[in-house]
Amino acid sequence: MLATSFTEENYLKTIFHLSTPQTVAVNTNAIADVLKTKAASVTDMLKKLAEKDFINYVKYQGVTLTPKGNQTALNIIRKHRLWEVFLVDKLNFKWDEVHDLAEDLEHINSTKLINSLDEFLGFPKFDPHGDPIPDKNGVLNEPALLPVSKMKINQTGIISGVREHTSVFLNYLEKVGLVLGKKILIKETIEFDGSVIIDIDGKAQTISRDVAKNLLTAV
Amino acid sequence: MLATSFTEENYLKTIFHLSTPQTVAVNTNAIADVLKTKAASVTDMLKKLAEKDFINYVKYQGVTLTPKGNQTALNIIRKHRLWEVFLVDKLNFKWDEVHDLAEDLEHINSTKLINSLDEFLGFPKFDPHGDPIPDKNGVLNEPALLPVSKMKINQTGIISGVREHTSVFLNYLEKVGLVLGKKILIKETIEFDGSVIIDIDGKAQTISRDVAKNLLTAV
DNA sequence: TATAATTTTTAGATTAACCTAAAAATTATA
DNA sequence: TATAATTTTTAGGTTAATCTAAAAATTATA
Ligand SMILES: [Mn+2]
Ligand SMILES: [Mn+2]
Ligand SMILES: [Mn+2]
Ligand SMILES: [Mn+2]
C-alpha cells in the first residue's frame, strides 16, 4: 500500500504539475500527453491510484490529488530539485543538463539520503531554474512570479524562474544573458507578434512572445 | 540492444561477483540464491542475456560473462562503489549504512554524472569497505588481500577489506575497533573452533572463525 | 435540443519478469 | 554402471504497465 512504483510516482508528479489553483480537475488526455502514453493506459492507472487513495477519481470527470497524493508528489519534487542543485552546485553541470538526470534520481527513496543531501547543499530554497524546493515536511513556498509577457512598459523585474525546462530554451536564455538574478526593464511590446523589447545590462534585446511567456520575474 | 534494464544489470553484476578465477562457470541456482528468485526465472533471464551477447550460456553448463557483459558489470560496480564513497565522505553515512542505497543508485545511467562524481570525490581508489573502484575505462586493480583466518602466528597485517557487507557484521567490526587501516598481529589460533586471538592497539582480542574468514588484510 | 465532434472508458492483447509443477539432464553413489 | 539425488529446463500461468480498436459518455454546435 505504501510502496509506490516508479510509474505511479511519475503519474502523481504529473497530476501535481497539471493542477493549478484554477483547475477543477486534471484530464486524462493531459496526463497522457505529458507522460507520452495513451489515454487508455492513463485510465487504467487512475483506477489504481484511486484505489490506493492517492487521487480522487470520478469517471469522465478528471482527477485531483488527495492529501496523501499531494504529499507524495511534493516529496518527489523535493528530491528532483535537490538533485538538480547537487548536479549544478557540486558537479558543475549547466542548468540545461540536469533535468533528465533528476527525473531518474527523484525515484531513489531514502529519507535519510535526501535530508542529508539537503543539509550538504546548505538547505537551498530554490533549484537551478528558480523553482522553490519543498522542505522536509513538504511545505512549498511558491513565490508570486510574473511572466515577462504580462509586465508593463517601464516596469523592472529580476529574472527568477522559467516555465520551460528544455535544454534548447535554457541554452538560448544563457546565450542572450537572461540568467537568474538579472535585472530587466520593459521598453516596448510589439502588438503584431507579442514580442517584447527589454533592457538588459543597459542594452536593448528583443524576445519573442514565446520566450516572454516562459520567462518569469519577481517585480 | 544496448539498453539494459534494472533487472538485467542485477543479473550481470551477480554473475560477475560469483565468477572467480577458479570458477569454470556460474550455476543457475547460485544466481537464484543471490537474487532471491527461482531457478526457473534465472533460466529465462539467462536465455535473454545470451541472446543479447552479455553471457556465454550452454544449457545445463552454467554461464560466463562475455567481454561486453564483463564491461557492463564493471561499470555497475564502479557506480555502486563511487556512490558508497559519496555517501560516507560527503553525507556522513556510516560504512554499514550505504550498501542498500548504492544498490539503487548504481542503476542511474549517466557517464557524465559518474565521471563528474568520481572527480568530485578526488578519484578514490577504494570504497568504504576497501573494495577497489574500477576506473572510467573499466580497469579494476584487485589488491591481493589475505583473510585473517589464513594468517600465521606473529604475522602482522593492515585491515584492508571485508568479505561481508551486512550491517550487523560491519557494526561489530567497528565496535571492536577492527576498522580499515588498523594494524593487527596474530597472537594465537585456536584449533578447536577456528577462533583467532589478535593484538590490536596493544591489547588482545579474540575473534571467531567466521569473523576471521571475512576480514581481509594487506600483509 | 438533436446531432456531431471530442474525450474517456472498456475489451482484449502484448511484454518483461516473475511463479509453480513437472520433465529432462547431469552428477553422485551404491 | 545402474539407480538415486540434485540441478536445470520447459510448460503453462500471473501481474504491472503498456497498446489498439471499439463503445460509451461528455461537450460543442447547428
Ligand atoms: Mn527539472
Ligand atoms: Mn528544476
Ligand atoms: Mn556495497
Ligand atoms: Mn562496498
Coordinates of C-alpha atoms (C1' of nucleotides) and ligand atoms in Angstrom, one line a residue:
Chain A
M1 CA 0.0 0.0 0.0
L2 CA 2.7 2.5 1.0
A3 CA 5.0 1.4 -1.8
T4 CA 4.8 3.5 -4.9
S5 CA 6.3 2.3 -8.2
F6 CA 8.5 4.4 -10.4
T7 CA 5.5 4.7 -12.7
E8 CA 3.0 5.6 -10.1
E9 CA 5.3 8.3 -8.9
N10 CA 5.5 9.8 -12.3
Y11 CA 1.8 9.9 -12.6
L12 CA 1.4 11.6 -9.2
K13 CA 4.1 14.2 -10.1
T14 CA 2.4 14.9 -13.4
I15 CA -1.0 15.3 -11.9
F16 CA 0.5 17.7 -9.4
H17 CA 2.2 19.8 -12.1
L18 CA -1.1 19.9 -14.1
S19 CA -3.1 21.1 -11.1
T20 CA -3.3 24.8 -10.6
P21 CA -5.5 26.8 -8.2
Q22 CA -7.8 27.5 -11.1
T23 CA -8.0 23.8 -12.3
V24 CA -11.1 21.9 -11.2
A25 CA -9.6 18.5 -12.1
V26 CA -6.9 17.2 -14.4
N27 CA -7.9 15.5 -17.6
T28 CA -6.9 12.0 -18.8
N29 CA -5.6 13.3 -22.1
A30 CA -3.5 16.0 -20.5
I31 CA -1.7 13.3 -18.4
A32 CA -1.3 11.1 -21.4
D33 CA 0.3 14.0 -23.3
V34 CA 2.9 14.7 -20.6
L35 CA 3.8 11.1 -20.0
K36 CA 3.8 10.3 -23.7
T37 CA 1.4 7.4 -23.2
K38 CA -2.1 6.6 -24.3
A39 CA -5.4 7.7 -22.7
A40 CA -6.4 4.1 -22.2
S41 CA -3.2 3.5 -20.2
V42 CA -3.9 6.5 -18.1
T43 CA -7.4 5.4 -17.3
D44 CA -6.0 2.1 -16.0
M45 CA -3.5 3.8 -13.8
L46 CA -6.1 6.3 -12.5
K47 CA -8.2 3.5 -11.2
K48 CA -5.2 2.0 -9.4
L49 CA -4.2 5.3 -7.9
A50 CA -7.7 6.0 -6.7
E51 CA -7.8 2.5 -5.2
K52 CA -4.7 3.4 -3.2
D53 CA -6.2 6.7 -2.1
F54 CA -3.7 8.9 -3.9
I55 CA -6.3 10.6 -6.1
N56 CA -10.0 11.5 -6.2
Y57 CA -11.3 10.0 -9.4
V58 CA -14.8 10.2 -10.9
K59 CA -15.2 8.6 -14.2
Y60 CA -15.2 11.1 -17.1
Q61 CA -14.6 14.0 -14.6
G62 CA -10.9 14.0 -14.3
V63 CA -8.8 13.7 -11.1
T64 CA -7.5 15.7 -8.1
L65 CA -4.8 14.6 -5.6
T66 CA -5.8 13.6 -2.1
P67 CA -3.7 14.9 0.8
K68 CA -1.8 11.7 0.7
G69 CA -1.2 12.0 -3.1
N70 CA -0.2 15.7 -2.7
Q71 CA 2.4 14.9 0.0
T72 CA 3.8 12.1 -2.2
A73 CA 4.1 14.4 -5.2
L74 CA 5.7 17.1 -3.1
N75 CA 8.3 14.6 -1.8
I76 CA 9.2 13.6 -5.4
I77 CA 9.5 17.2 -6.4
R78 CA 11.7 17.9 -3.4
K79 CA 14.0 15.1 -4.4
H80 CA 14.1 16.2 -8.1
R81 CA 15.0 19.8 -7.2
L82 CA 17.6 18.9 -4.6
W83 CA 19.4 16.6 -7.0
E84 CA 19.3 19.4 -9.6
V85 CA 21.0 21.7 -7.1
F86 CA 23.6 19.0 -6.3
L87 CA 24.4 18.5 -10.0
V88 CA 24.8 22.2 -10.7
D89 CA 26.5 23.3 -7.4
K90 CA 28.7 20.3 -6.7
L91 CA 29.3 18.6 -10.0
N92 CA 29.4 21.7 -12.2
F93 CA 26.6 20.7 -14.5
K94 CA 24.9 23.5 -16.5
W95 CA 21.3 24.3 -15.7
D96 CA 20.2 22.9 -19.0
E97 CA 21.8 19.5 -18.4
V98 CA 20.2 18.4 -15.1
H99 CA 16.5 17.8 -15.7
D100 CA 16.6 14.4 -17.3
L101 CA 19.0 13.0 -14.8
A102 CA 16.9 14.4 -11.9
E103 CA 13.9 12.5 -13.5
D104 CA 15.7 9.3 -12.6
L105 CA 17.3 10.4 -9.3
E106 CA 14.0 11.6 -7.9
H107 CA 12.8 8.0 -7.6
I108 CA 15.6 7.0 -5.2
N109 CA 13.7 6.5 -2.0
S110 CA 15.6 7.3 1.2
T111 CA 14.6 9.9 3.7
K112 CA 18.0 9.9 5.3
L113 CA 19.7 10.4 1.9
I114 CA 17.6 13.3 0.9
N115 CA 17.7 15.1 4.2
S116 CA 21.5 14.6 4.3
L117 CA 21.8 15.9 0.8
D118 CA 19.6 18.9 1.7
E119 CA 22.0 19.7 4.6
F120 CA 25.1 19.1 2.5
L121 CA 23.8 21.6 0.0
G122 CA 23.1 24.2 2.7
F123 CA 19.3 23.8 2.7
P124 CA 18.7 25.6 -0.7
K125 CA 15.4 27.3 -1.2
F126 CA 15.4 27.2 -5.0
D127 CA 16.6 24.9 -7.7
P128 CA 18.8 26.0 -10.6
H129 CA 15.7 27.0 -12.6
G130 CA 14.3 29.2 -9.8
D131 CA 11.7 26.6 -8.7
P132 CA 11.1 26.5 -4.9
I133 CA 12.2 23.4 -3.0
P134 CA 9.7 21.8 -0.6
D135 CA 11.2 21.4 2.9
K136 CA 11.4 18.1 4.7
N137 CA 7.8 18.5 5.9
G138 CA 6.5 19.0 2.3
V139 CA 5.9 22.8 2.8
L140 CA 6.4 24.6 -0.5
N141 CA 6.6 28.4 -0.8
E142 CA 5.6 29.3 -4.3
P143 CA 6.8 32.9 -4.8
A144 CA 4.4 35.0 -6.9
L145 CA 6.3 35.5 -10.2
L146 CA 5.2 37.4 -13.3
P147 CA 5.8 36.2 -16.9
V148 CA 7.6 38.9 -18.9
S149 CA 4.7 38.8 -21.3
K150 CA 2.4 40.2 -18.5
M151 CA 4.8 43.1 -17.5
K152 CA 4.0 46.7 -18.4
I153 CA 6.1 49.3 -20.2
N154 CA 8.9 50.7 -17.9
Q155 CA 8.3 48.0 -15.3
T156 CA 11.5 46.4 -13.9
G157 CA 11.9 42.9 -12.6
I158 CA 14.5 40.3 -11.6
I159 CA 14.7 37.1 -13.7
S160 CA 13.6 34.5 -11.2
G161 CA 12.2 31.5 -13.0
V162 CA 11.3 29.7 -16.2
R163 CA 8.2 27.8 -17.3
E164 CA 10.1 25.6 -19.8
H165 CA 12.9 23.3 -18.8
T166 CA 14.1 22.2 -22.2
S167 CA 17.8 22.4 -22.9
V168 CA 17.1 24.4 -26.1
F169 CA 15.2 27.1 -24.2
L170 CA 17.6 27.3 -21.3
N171 CA 20.6 27.5 -23.6
Y172 CA 19.0 30.3 -25.5
L173 CA 18.4 32.3 -22.3
E174 CA 22.0 31.8 -21.3
K175 CA 23.3 32.9 -24.7
V176 CA 21.4 36.2 -24.5
G177 CA 22.3 36.8 -20.9
L178 CA 18.8 36.2 -19.4
V179 CA 20.0 34.3 -16.4
L180 CA 18.5 34.1 -12.9
G181 CA 19.1 37.2 -10.8
K182 CA 19.5 39.5 -13.8
K183 CA 17.5 42.8 -13.7
I184 CA 15.5 43.7 -16.8
L185 CA 13.3 46.7 -17.8
I186 CA 10.4 46.5 -20.3
K187 CA 11.0 49.0 -23.1
E188 CA 8.2 48.2 -25.6
T189 CA 5.8 45.5 -26.5
I190 CA 5.0 44.7 -30.2
E191 CA 1.3 44.1 -30.6
F192 CA 1.7 42.4 -34.0
D193 CA 3.5 39.3 -32.8
G194 CA 3.6 39.7 -29.0
S195 CA 7.4 40.2 -28.9
V196 CA 8.9 42.3 -26.2
I197 CA 11.9 44.7 -26.3
I198 CA 13.6 44.7 -22.9
D199 CA 16.6 46.5 -21.5
I200 CA 19.2 44.2 -20.1
D201 CA 22.7 45.3 -18.9
G202 CA 21.9 48.7 -20.5
K203 CA 21.3 47.4 -24.0
A204 CA 18.1 46.6 -25.8
Q205 CA 17.1 42.9 -26.6
T206 CA 14.1 41.7 -28.4
I207 CA 12.5 38.5 -27.2
S208 CA 9.6 36.6 -28.8
R209 CA 6.2 36.1 -27.3
D210 CA 7.1 32.5 -26.6
V211 CA 10.1 33.5 -24.7
A212 CA 8.3 36.3 -22.8
K213 CA 5.6 33.8 -21.7
N214 CA 8.1 31.3 -20.4
L215 CA 10.4 33.7 -18.5
L216 CA 9.3 34.7 -15.0
T217 CA 10.3 37.7 -13.0
A218 CA 10.0 39.0 -9.4
V219 CA 8.7 42.5 -9.7
Chain B
M1 CA 20.1 -3.9 -27.7
L2 CA 22.4 -1.5 -25.7
A3 CA 19.7 -0.7 -23.2
T4 CA 19.9 -2.9 -20.1
S5 CA 17.1 -3.0 -17.6
F6 CA 17.5 -2.7 -13.9
T7 CA 16.9 -6.4 -13.7
E8 CA 19.4 -7.4 -16.4
E9 CA 22.0 -5.2 -14.6
N10 CA 21.5 -7.0 -11.4
Y11 CA 21.9 -10.4 -13.1
L12 CA 25.1 -9.3 -14.7
K13 CA 26.5 -7.9 -11.5
T14 CA 25.6 -11.1 -9.7
I15 CA 27.3 -13.3 -12.3
F16 CA 30.4 -11.1 -12.1
H17 CA 30.5 -11.4 -8.3
L18 CA 30.0 -15.2 -8.5
S19 CA 32.8 -15.6 -11.0
T20 CA 36.3 -16.2 -9.6
P21 CA 39.5 -17.1 -11.5
Q22 CA 38.9 -20.7 -10.3
T23 CA 35.2 -20.8 -11.4
V24 CA 34.6 -22.6 -14.7
A25 CA 31.0 -21.3 -15.0
V26 CA 28.4 -19.8 -12.7
N27 CA 25.4 -22.0 -11.8
T28 CA 21.7 -21.2 -12.2
N29 CA 21.0 -22.0 -8.5
A30 CA 23.8 -19.8 -7.2
I31 CA 22.3 -16.8 -9.1
A32 CA 18.8 -17.6 -7.9
D33 CA 20.1 -17.7 -4.3
V34 CA 21.8 -14.3 -4.5
L35 CA 18.9 -12.6 -6.3
K36 CA 16.3 -14.3 -4.1
T37 CA 14.4 -15.6 -7.1
K38 CA 13.7 -19.1 -8.5
A39 CA 15.9 -21.2 -10.8
A40 CA 13.2 -21.2 -13.5
S41 CA 13.3 -17.4 -13.6
V42 CA 17.0 -17.4 -13.8
T43 CA 16.9 -19.7 -16.8
D44 CA 14.5 -17.3 -18.6
M45 CA 16.9 -14.4 -18.0
L46 CA 20.0 -16.3 -19.0
K47 CA 18.5 -17.0 -22.4
K48 CA 17.8 -13.3 -22.8
L49 CA 21.2 -12.2 -21.7
A50 CA 22.8 -14.8 -24.0
E51 CA 20.7 -13.5 -26.9
K52 CA 22.0 -10.0 -26.2
D53 CA 25.6 -11.3 -26.1
F54 CA 26.2 -10.4 -22.4
I55 CA 26.9 -14.0 -21.4
N56 CA 28.1 -17.4 -22.8
Y57 CA 25.4 -19.8 -22.0
V58 CA 25.3 -23.5 -22.6
K59 CA 22.3 -25.4 -21.3
Y60 CA 22.9 -27.2 -18.1
Q61 CA 26.6 -26.0 -18.1
G62 CA 26.3 -22.6 -16.3
V63 CA 27.4 -19.2 -17.7
T64 CA 30.4 -16.9 -18.1
L65 CA 30.4 -13.2 -19.0
T66 CA 31.3 -12.1 -22.5
P67 CA 33.7 -9.2 -22.7
K68 CA 30.7 -7.0 -23.2
G69 CA 29.0 -8.5 -20.2
N70 CA 32.1 -8.0 -18.1
Q71 CA 32.4 -4.4 -19.1
T72 CA 28.8 -3.7 -18.2
A73 CA 29.2 -5.4 -14.8
L74 CA 32.3 -3.5 -14.1
N75 CA 30.6 -0.2 -14.9
I76 CA 27.7 -1.0 -12.5
I77 CA 30.3 -1.9 -9.8
R78 CA 32.1 1.3 -10.4
K79 CA 28.9 3.3 -9.9
H80 CA 28.0 1.3 -6.8
R81 CA 31.3 1.9 -5.1
L82 CA 31.6 5.6 -6.1
W83 CA 28.1 6.2 -4.6
E84 CA 29.2 4.5 -1.4
V85 CA 32.2 6.8 -1.2
F86 CA 29.9 9.8 -1.8
L87 CA 27.5 8.7 1.0
V88 CA 30.3 8.2 3.5
D89 CA 32.7 11.0 2.6
K90 CA 30.2 13.8 1.8
L91 CA 26.9 12.9 3.5
N92 CA 28.5 11.4 6.7
F93 CA 26.8 8.0 6.4
K94 CA 28.4 5.1 8.3
W95 CA 30.1 2.3 6.3
D96 CA 27.3 -0.1 7.3
E97 CA 24.5 2.2 6.0
V98 CA 25.4 2.6 2.4
H99 CA 25.2 -0.7 0.6
D100 CA 21.4 -0.9 0.1
L101 CA 21.2 2.7 -1.1
A102 CA 24.1 2.0 -3.5
E103 CA 22.1 -1.0 -4.9
D104 CA 19.6 1.6 -6.2
L105 CA 21.9 4.4 -7.2
E106 CA 24.1 2.0 -9.2
H107 CA 21.4 1.8 -11.8
I108 CA 21.3 5.5 -12.6
N109 CA 22.9 5.6 -16.1
S110 CA 24.9 8.7 -17.0
T111 CA 28.5 8.6 -17.9
K112 CA 28.8 12.3 -17.3
L113 CA 27.3 12.0 -13.9
I114 CA 29.5 9.2 -12.7
N115 CA 32.7 10.7 -14.1
S116 CA 31.9 14.1 -12.5
L117 CA 31.2 12.3 -9.2
D118 CA 34.5 10.5 -9.5
E119 CA 36.3 13.8 -9.9
F120 CA 34.3 15.5 -7.1
L121 CA 35.3 12.7 -4.8
G122 CA 39.0 13.0 -5.8
F123 CA 39.2 9.8 -7.9
P124 CA 39.1 7.4 -4.9
K125 CA 40.7 4.0 -5.5
F126 CA 38.7 2.2 -2.8
D127 CA 35.2 2.2 -1.4
P128 CA 34.3 2.4 2.3
H129 CA 34.7 -1.3 2.6
G130 CA 38.1 -1.5 1.0
D131 CA 36.8 -2.7 -2.4
P132 CA 38.7 -1.3 -5.4
I133 CA 36.9 1.0 -7.7
P134 CA 37.1 0.4 -11.5
D135 CA 38.3 3.4 -13.4
K136 CA 36.4 5.1 -16.2
N137 CA 37.8 2.5 -18.6
G138 CA 36.6 -0.4 -16.5
V139 CA 40.1 -1.3 -15.3
L140 CA 40.0 -2.9 -11.8
N141 CA 43.1 -3.4 -9.6
E142 CA 42.2 -6.1 -7.2
P143 CA 44.8 -6.0 -4.5
A144 CA 45.9 -9.4 -3.1
L145 CA 44.4 -9.5 0.4
L146 CA 44.6 -12.3 2.9
P147 CA 41.8 -13.3 5.2
V148 CA 42.8 -13.2 8.9
S149 CA 41.9 -16.9 9.0
K150 CA 44.8 -17.6 6.7
M151 CA 47.4 -15.5 8.5
K152 CA 50.2 -17.2 10.6
I153 CA 51.2 -16.7 14.2
N154 CA 53.2 -13.5 14.7
Q155 CA 52.3 -12.2 11.2
T156 CA 51.2 -8.5 11.1
G157 CA 48.7 -7.0 8.6
I158 CA 46.7 -3.9 7.9
I159 CA 42.9 -4.3 7.9
S160 CA 42.1 -3.6 4.3
G161 CA 38.8 -5.2 3.3
V162 CA 35.8 -7.3 4.2
R163 CA 34.0 -10.2 2.5
E164 CA 30.7 -9.5 4.1
H165 CA 28.8 -6.2 3.7
T166 CA 26.0 -6.7 6.1
S167 CA 25.3 -4.0 8.7
V168 CA 25.5 -6.5 11.6
F169 CA 29.0 -7.6 10.6
L170 CA 30.3 -4.1 9.9
N171 CA 28.9 -2.7 13.1
Y172 CA 30.6 -5.5 15.1
L173 CA 33.9 -4.7 13.5
E174 CA 33.6 -1.0 14.3
K175 CA 32.6 -1.8 17.9
V176 CA 35.8 -3.9 18.5
G177 CA 38.0 -1.4 16.6
L178 CA 38.7 -3.5 13.5
V179 CA 38.4 -0.6 11.1
L180 CA 40.2 -0.1 7.7
G181 CA 43.8 0.9 8.2
K182 CA 44.3 -0.6 11.6
K183 CA 47.4 -2.8 12.1
I184 CA 46.9 -6.2 13.7
L185 CA 49.2 -9.0 14.9
I186 CA 48.2 -12.7 15.1
K187 CA 48.9 -14.0 18.6
E188 CA 47.3 -17.4 18.5
T189 CA 44.8 -19.6 16.6
I190 CA 42.5 -21.9 18.4
E191 CA 42.3 -25.2 16.6
F192 CA 39.1 -26.3 18.4
D193 CA 36.8 -23.7 16.8
G194 CA 39.0 -21.7 14.4
S195 CA 38.9 -18.5 16.5
V196 CA 41.9 -16.3 16.4
I197 CA 43.5 -14.1 19.1
I198 CA 44.9 -11.0 17.7
D199 CA 46.8 -8.0 19.0
I200 CA 45.1 -4.7 18.2
D201 CA 46.2 -1.3 19.7
G202 CA 48.4 -3.3 22.1
K203 CA 45.7 -5.4 23.6
A204 CA 44.4 -8.9 22.9
Q205 CA 41.1 -9.5 21.1
T206 CA 39.5 -12.8 20.3
I207 CA 37.6 -13.1 17.0
S208 CA 35.6 -16.1 15.8
R209 CA 36.4 -18.1 12.7
D210 CA 33.5 -16.5 10.9
V211 CA 34.9 -13.1 11.5
A212 CA 38.5 -14.1 10.7
K213 CA 37.3 -15.5 7.3
N214 CA 35.5 -12.3 6.4
L215 CA 38.1 -9.8 7.4
L216 CA 40.9 -9.1 4.9
T217 CA 44.4 -7.8 5.5
A218 CA 47.3 -6.5 3.4
V219 CA 50.4 -8.3 4.7
Chain C
dT1 C1' -32.1 20.3 -28.4
dA2 C1' -30.7 16.9 -31.7
dT3 C1' -26.6 15.7 -33.9
dA4 C1' -21.7 15.9 -34.5
dA5 C1' -17.1 16.1 -32.5
dT6 C1' -14.3 15.0 -28.8
dT7 C1' -12.9 12.7 -24.7
dT8 C1' -12.8 8.9 -21.9
dT9 C1' -13.5 4.2 -20.8
dT10 C1' -13.8 -0.8 -21.8
dA11 C1' -12.3 -5.0 -24.2
dG12 C1' -8.9 -7.7 -25.5
dA13 C1' -3.7 -8.3 -26.5
dT14 C1' 1.3 -7.9 -25.6
dT15 C1' 5.7 -7.8 -23.0
dA16 C1' 9.0 -8.3 -19.1
dA17 C1' 9.8 -10.5 -15.0
dC18 C1' 8.3 -13.5 -12.1
dC19 C1' 6.0 -18.0 -10.3
dT20 C1' 4.8 -23.5 -9.5
dA21 C1' 4.9 -28.1 -11.1
dA22 C1' 6.6 -31.4 -14.0
dA23 C1' 10.1 -33.2 -17.2
dA24 C1' 14.8 -33.7 -18.6
dA25 C1' 19.7 -33.7 -17.9
dT26 C1' 23.6 -34.1 -15.0
dT27 C1' 26.1 -35.7 -11.0
dA28 C1' 26.6 -38.7 -7.1
dT29 C1' 26.6 -43.1 -5.0
dA30 C1' 25.7 -48.0 -4.2
Chain D
dT1 C1' 27.4 -48.9 -14.2
dA2 C1' 22.6 -48.7 -12.9
dT3 C1' 19.9 -46.2 -9.8
dA4 C1' 19.1 -42.3 -6.8
dA5 C1' 19.6 -37.4 -5.8
dT6 C1' 20.2 -33.0 -7.5
dT7 C1' 20.2 -29.4 -10.8
dT8 C1' 18.3 -27.2 -14.6
dT9 C1' 15.0 -26.5 -18.1
dT10 C1' 10.3 -26.5 -20.0
dA11 C1' 5.3 -25.8 -19.8
dG12 C1' 1.9 -23.1 -18.5
dG13 C1' 0.3 -19.0 -15.6
dT14 C1' 0.2 -14.3 -13.1
dT15 C1' 0.9 -9.3 -12.6
dA16 C1' 2.1 -4.4 -13.9
dA17 C1' 2.2 -1.4 -17.5
dT18 C1' 1.5 -0.8 -21.8
dC19 C1' -1.0 -0.9 -26.6
dT20 C1' -5.1 -0.7 -30.5
dA21 C1' -9.8 -0.7 -31.6
dA22 C1' -14.4 -0.1 -30.4
dA23 C1' -18.0 1.5 -27.2
dA24 C1' -19.9 5.0 -24.1
dA25 C1' -20.2 9.5 -22.1
dT26 C1' -19.5 14.3 -22.4
dT27 C1' -19.2 18.6 -24.7
dA28 C1' -19.8 21.6 -28.7
dT29 C1' -22.5 23.3 -32.4
dA30 C1' -26.1 23.8 -35.9
Ligands
MN1 MN 13.7 19.5 -13.6
MN2 MN 14.2 22.5 -11.9
MN3 MN 28.1 -2.3 -1.4
MN4 MN 31.3 -1.6 -0.9

